[in-house]
PDB file of C-alpha atoms and ligand atoms in Angstrom:
ATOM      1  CA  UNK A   6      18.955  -9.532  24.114  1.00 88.00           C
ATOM      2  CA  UNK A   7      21.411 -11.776  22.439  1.00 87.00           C
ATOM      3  CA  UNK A   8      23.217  -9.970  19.460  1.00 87.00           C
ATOM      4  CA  UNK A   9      21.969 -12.447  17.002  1.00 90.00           C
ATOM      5  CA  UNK A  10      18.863 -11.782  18.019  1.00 96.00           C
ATOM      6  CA  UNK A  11      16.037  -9.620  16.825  1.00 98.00           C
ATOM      7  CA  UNK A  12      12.397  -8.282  18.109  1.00 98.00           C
ATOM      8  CA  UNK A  13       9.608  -8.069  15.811  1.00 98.00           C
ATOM      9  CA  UNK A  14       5.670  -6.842  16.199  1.00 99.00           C
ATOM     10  CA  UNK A  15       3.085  -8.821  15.412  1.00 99.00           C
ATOM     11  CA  UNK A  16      -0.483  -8.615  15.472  1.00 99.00           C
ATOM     12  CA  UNK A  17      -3.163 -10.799  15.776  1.00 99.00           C
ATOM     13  CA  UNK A  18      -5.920  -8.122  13.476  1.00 99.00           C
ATOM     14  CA  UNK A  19      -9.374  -8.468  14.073  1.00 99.00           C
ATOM     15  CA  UNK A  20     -10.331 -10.622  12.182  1.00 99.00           C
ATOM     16  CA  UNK A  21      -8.182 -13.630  13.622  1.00 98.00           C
ATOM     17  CA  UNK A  22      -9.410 -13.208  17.290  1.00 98.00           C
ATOM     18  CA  UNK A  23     -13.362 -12.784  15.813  1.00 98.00           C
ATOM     19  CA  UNK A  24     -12.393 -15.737  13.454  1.00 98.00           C
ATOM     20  CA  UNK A  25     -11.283 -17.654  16.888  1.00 98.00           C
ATOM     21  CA  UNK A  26      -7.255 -18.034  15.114  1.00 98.00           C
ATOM     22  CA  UNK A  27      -5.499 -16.133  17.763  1.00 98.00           C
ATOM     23  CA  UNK A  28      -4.408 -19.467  19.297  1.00 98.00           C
ATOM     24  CA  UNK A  29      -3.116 -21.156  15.813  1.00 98.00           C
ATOM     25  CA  UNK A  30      -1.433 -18.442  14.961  1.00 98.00           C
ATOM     26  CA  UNK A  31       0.471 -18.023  18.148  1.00 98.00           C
ATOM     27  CA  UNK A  32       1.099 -21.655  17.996  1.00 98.00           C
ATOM     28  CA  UNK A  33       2.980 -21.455  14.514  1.00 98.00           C
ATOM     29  CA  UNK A  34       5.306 -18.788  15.970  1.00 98.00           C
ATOM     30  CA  UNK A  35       6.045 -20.442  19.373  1.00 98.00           C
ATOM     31  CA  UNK A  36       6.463 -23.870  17.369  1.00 98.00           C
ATOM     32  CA  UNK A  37       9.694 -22.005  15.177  1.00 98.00           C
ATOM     33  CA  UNK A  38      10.819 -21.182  18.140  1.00 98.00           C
ATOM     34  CA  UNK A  39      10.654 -17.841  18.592  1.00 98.00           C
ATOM     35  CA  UNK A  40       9.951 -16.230  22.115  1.00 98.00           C
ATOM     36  CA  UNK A  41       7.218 -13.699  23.145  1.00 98.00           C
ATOM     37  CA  UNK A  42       8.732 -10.937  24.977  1.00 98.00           C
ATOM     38  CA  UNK A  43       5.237  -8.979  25.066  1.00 98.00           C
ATOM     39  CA  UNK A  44       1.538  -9.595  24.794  1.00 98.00           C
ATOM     40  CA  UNK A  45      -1.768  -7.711  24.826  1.00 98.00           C
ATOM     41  CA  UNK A  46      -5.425  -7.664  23.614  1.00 98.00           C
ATOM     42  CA  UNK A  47      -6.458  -4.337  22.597  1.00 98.00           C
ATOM     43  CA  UNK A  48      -8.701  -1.664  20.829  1.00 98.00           C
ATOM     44  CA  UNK A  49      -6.137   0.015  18.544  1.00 98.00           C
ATOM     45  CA  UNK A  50      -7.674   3.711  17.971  1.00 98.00           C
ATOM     46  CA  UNK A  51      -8.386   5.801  15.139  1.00 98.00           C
ATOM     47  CA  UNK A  52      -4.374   7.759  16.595  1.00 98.00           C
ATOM     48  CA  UNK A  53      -2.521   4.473  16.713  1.00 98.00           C
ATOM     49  CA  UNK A  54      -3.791   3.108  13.667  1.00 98.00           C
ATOM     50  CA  UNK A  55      -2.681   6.032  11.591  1.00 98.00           C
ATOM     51  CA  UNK A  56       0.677   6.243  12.974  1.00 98.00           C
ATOM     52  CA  UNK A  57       0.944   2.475  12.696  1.00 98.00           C
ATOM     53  CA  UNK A  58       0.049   2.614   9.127  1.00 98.00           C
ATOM     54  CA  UNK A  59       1.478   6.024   8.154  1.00 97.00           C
ATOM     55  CA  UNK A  60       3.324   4.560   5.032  1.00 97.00           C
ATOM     56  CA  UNK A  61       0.136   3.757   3.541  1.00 98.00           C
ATOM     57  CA  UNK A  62      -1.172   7.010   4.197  1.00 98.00           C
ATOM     58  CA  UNK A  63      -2.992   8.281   1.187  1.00 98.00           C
ATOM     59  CA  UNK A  64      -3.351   5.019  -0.695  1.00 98.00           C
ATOM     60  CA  UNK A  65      -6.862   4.134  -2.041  1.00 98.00           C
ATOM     61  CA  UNK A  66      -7.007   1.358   1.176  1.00 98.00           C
ATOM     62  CA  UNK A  67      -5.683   2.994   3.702  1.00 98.00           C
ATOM     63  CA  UNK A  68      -9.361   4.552   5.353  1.00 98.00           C
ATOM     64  CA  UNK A  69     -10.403   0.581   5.039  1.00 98.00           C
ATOM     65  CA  UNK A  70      -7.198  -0.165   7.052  1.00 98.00           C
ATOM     66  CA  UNK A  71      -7.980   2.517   9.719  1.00 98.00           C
ATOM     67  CA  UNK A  72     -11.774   1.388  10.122  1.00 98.00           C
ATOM     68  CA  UNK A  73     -11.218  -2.596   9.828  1.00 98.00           C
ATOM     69  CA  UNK A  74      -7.949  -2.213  12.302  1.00 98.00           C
ATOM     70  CA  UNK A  75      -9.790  -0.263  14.946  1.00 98.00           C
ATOM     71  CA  UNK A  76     -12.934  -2.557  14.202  1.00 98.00           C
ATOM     72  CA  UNK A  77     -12.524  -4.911  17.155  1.00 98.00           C
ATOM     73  CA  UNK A  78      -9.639  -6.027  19.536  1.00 98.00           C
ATOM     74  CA  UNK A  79      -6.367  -6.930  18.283  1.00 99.00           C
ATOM     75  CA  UNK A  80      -3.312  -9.168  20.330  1.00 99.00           C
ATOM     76  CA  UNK A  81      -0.263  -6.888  19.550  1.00 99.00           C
ATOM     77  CA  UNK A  82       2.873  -9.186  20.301  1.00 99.00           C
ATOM     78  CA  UNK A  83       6.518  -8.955  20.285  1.00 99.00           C
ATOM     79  CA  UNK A  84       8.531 -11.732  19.519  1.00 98.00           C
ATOM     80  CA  UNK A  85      11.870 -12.245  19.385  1.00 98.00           C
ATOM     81  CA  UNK A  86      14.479 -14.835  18.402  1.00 97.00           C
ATOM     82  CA  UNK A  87      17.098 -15.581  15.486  1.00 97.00           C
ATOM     83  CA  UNK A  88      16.128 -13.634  12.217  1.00 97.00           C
ATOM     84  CA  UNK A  89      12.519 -13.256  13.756  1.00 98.00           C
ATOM     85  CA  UNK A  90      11.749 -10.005  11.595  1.00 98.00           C
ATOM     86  CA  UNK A  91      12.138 -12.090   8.728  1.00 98.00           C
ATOM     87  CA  UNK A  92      11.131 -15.272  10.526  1.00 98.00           C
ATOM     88  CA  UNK A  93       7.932 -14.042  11.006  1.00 98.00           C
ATOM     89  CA  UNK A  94       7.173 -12.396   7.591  1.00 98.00           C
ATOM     90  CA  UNK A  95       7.573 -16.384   6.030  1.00 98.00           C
ATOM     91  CA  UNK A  96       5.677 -17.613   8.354  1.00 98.00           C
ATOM     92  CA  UNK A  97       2.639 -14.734   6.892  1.00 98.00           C
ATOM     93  CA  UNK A  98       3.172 -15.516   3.578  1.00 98.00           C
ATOM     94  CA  UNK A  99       2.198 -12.484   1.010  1.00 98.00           C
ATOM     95  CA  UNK A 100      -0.104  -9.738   1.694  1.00 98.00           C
ATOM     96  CA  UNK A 101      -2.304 -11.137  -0.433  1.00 98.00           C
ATOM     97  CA  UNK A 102      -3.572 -14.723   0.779  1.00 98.00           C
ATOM     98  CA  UNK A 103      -4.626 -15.596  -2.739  1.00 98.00           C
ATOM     99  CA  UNK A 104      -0.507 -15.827  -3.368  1.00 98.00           C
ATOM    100  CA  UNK A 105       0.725 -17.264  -0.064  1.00 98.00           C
ATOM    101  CA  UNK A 106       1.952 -20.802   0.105  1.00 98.00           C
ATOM    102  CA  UNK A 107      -0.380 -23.157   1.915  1.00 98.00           C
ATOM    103  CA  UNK A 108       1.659 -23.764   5.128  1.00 98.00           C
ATOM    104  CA  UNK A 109       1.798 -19.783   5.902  1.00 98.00           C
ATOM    105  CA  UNK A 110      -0.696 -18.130   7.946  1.00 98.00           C
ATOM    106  CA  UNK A 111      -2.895 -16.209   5.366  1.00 98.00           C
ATOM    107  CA  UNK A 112      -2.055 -18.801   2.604  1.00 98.00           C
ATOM    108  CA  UNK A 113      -4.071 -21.573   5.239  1.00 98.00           C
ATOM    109  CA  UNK A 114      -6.509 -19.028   6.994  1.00 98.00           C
ATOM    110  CA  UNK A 115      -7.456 -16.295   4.454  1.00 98.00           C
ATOM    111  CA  UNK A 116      -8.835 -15.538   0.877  1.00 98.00           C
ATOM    112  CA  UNK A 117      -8.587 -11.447   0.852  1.00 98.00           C
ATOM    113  CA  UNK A 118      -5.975  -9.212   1.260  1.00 98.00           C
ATOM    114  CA  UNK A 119      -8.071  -6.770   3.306  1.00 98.00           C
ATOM    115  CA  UNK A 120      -8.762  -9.883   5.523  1.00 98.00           C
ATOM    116  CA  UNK A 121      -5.009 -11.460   6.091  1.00 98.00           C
ATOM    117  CA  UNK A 122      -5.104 -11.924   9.799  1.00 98.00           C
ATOM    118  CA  UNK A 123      -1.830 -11.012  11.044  1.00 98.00           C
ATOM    119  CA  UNK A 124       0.966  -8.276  10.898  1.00 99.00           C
ATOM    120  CA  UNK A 125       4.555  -8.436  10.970  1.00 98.00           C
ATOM    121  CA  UNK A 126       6.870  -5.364  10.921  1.00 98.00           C
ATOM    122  CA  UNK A 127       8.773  -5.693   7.328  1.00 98.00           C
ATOM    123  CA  UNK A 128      12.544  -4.664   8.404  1.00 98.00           C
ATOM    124  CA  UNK A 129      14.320  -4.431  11.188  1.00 98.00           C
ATOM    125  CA  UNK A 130      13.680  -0.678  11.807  1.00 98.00           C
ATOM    126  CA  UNK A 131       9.907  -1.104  10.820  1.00 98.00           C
ATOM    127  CA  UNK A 132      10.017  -3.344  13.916  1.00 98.00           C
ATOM    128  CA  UNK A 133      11.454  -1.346  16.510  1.00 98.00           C
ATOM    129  CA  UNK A 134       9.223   1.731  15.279  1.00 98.00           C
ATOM    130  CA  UNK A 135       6.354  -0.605  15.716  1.00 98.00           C
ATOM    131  CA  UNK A 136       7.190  -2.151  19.177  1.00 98.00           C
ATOM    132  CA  UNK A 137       7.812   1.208  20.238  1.00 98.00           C
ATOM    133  CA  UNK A 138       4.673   2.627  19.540  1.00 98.00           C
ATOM    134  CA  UNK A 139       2.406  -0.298  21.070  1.00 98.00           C
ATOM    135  CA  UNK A 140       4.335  -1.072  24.047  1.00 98.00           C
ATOM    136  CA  UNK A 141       6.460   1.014  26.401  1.00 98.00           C
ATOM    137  CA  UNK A 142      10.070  -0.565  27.782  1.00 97.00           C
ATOM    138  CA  UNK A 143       8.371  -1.670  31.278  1.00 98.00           C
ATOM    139  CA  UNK A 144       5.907  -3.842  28.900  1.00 98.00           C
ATOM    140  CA  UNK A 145       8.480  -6.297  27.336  1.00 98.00           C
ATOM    141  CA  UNK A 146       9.808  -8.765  29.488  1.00 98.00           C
ATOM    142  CA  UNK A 147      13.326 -10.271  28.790  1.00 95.00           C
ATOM    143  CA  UNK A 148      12.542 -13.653  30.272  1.00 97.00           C
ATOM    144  CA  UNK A 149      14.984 -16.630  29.730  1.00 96.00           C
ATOM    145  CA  UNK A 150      14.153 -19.916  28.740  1.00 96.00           C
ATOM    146  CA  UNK A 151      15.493 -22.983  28.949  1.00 96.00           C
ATOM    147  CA  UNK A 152      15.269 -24.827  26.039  1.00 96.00           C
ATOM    148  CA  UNK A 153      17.010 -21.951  24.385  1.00 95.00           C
ATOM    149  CA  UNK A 154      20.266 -23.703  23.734  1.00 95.00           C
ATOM    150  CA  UNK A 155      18.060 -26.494  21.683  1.00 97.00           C
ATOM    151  CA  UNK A 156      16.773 -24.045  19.570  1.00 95.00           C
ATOM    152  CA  UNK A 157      19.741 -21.351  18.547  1.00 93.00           C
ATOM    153  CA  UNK A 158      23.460 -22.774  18.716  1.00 92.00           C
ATOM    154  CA  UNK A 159      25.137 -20.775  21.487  1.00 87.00           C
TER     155      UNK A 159
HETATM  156  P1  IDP B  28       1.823  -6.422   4.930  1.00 54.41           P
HETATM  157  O1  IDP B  28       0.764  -6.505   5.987  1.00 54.41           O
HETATM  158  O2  IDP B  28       2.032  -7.748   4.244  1.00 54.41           O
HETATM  159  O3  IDP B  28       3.118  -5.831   5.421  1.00 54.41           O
HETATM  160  P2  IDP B  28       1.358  -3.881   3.586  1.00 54.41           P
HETATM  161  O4  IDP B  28       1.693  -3.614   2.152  1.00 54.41           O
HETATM  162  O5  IDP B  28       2.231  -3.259   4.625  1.00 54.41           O
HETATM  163  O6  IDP B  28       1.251  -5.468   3.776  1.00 54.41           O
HETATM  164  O7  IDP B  28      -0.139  -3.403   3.796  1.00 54.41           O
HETATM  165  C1  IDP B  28      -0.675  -3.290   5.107  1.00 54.41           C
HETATM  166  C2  IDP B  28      -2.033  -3.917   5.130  1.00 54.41           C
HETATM  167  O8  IDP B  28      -2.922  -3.148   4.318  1.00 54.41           O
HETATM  168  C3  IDP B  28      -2.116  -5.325   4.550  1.00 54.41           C
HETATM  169  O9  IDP B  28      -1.794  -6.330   5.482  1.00 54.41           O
HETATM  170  C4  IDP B  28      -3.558  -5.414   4.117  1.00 54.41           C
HETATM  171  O10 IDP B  28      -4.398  -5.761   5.218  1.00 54.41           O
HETATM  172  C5  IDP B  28      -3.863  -3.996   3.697  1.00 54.41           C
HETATM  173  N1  IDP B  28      -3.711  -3.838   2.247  1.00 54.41           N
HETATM  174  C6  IDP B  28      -2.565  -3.747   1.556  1.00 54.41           C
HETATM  175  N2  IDP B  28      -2.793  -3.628   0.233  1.00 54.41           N
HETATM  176  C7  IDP B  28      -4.134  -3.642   0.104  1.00 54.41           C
HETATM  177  C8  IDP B  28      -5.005  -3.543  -1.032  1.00 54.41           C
HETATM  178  O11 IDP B  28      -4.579  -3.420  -2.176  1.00 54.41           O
HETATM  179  N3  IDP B  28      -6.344  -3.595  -0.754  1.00 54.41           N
HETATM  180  C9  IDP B  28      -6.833  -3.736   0.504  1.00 54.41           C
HETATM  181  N4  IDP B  28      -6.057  -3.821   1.585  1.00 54.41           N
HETATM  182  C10 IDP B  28      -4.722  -3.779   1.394  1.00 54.41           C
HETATM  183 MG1   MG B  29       3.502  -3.906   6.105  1.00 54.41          MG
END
């Protein structure tokens, strides 16, 4: 991977593939032009869940979290690309979709917070903690693309 460049998780939550988003949302991040390294549908369980969300162990949401996340299949992703840990988190908007821009993912697609349709790791070691945990080094592919030089000057 380019120096410049960073990896990020993301994930499509349950309620974007049952809401039929999955596609719209990956749109908006291949459109930036970022690049998926990795992709998967899957049940997260009850384990995975709780170590994904350990910093919000405790908090008066978190069992919500656990049960909604583990609910129905996710697409965990892994993008990568220029600033794509912070990239991506724009491209969200704020936790709460009553506060994100329209133009960002929740602020177009949701109305609750325990409803906002995607995740992005937050920092930089929040991300590779995150890709870690849902996909092992054999999983993420580091492909190259063409068009790369019309998206990031070399
Ligand atoms: P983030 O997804 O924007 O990074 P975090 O603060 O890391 O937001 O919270 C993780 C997830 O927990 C949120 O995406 C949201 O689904 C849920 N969550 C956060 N705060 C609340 C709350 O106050 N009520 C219900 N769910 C919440
Ligand atoms: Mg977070």
């Amino acid at each position: 991977m380019p120096a410049k460049e960073q990896r990020t998780l993301v994930l499509v939550k349950p309620d974007g593939l049952q809401r039929g988003l999955m596609g719209a949302i990956i749109s908006r991040l291949e459109q930036r032009g970022l690049k998926p390294v990795a992709m998967k549908l899957i049940l997260i369980d009850t384990a995975l869940a709780r170590r994904h969300y350990a910093a919000h162990e405790g908090k008066a949401f978190f069992p919500g979290l656990v049960q909604f996340i583990t609910s129905s299949p996710v697409v965990a992703m892994v993008w990568q690309g220029k600033g794509a840990v912070e990239v991506v988190r724009q491209l969200m908007g704020a936790t709460d979709p009553l506060k994100s821009a329209p133009g960002t993912l929740r602020g177009d697609y949701g109305l609750d917070i325990g409803r906002n349709l995607v995740h992005g790791s937050d920092s930089p070691e929040a991300a590779e903690r995150e890709v870690a945990l849902f996909f092992s080094q054999k999983e993420i592919v580091d492909w190259p693309r063409s068009v790369e030089p019309w998206i990031t000057e070399p």
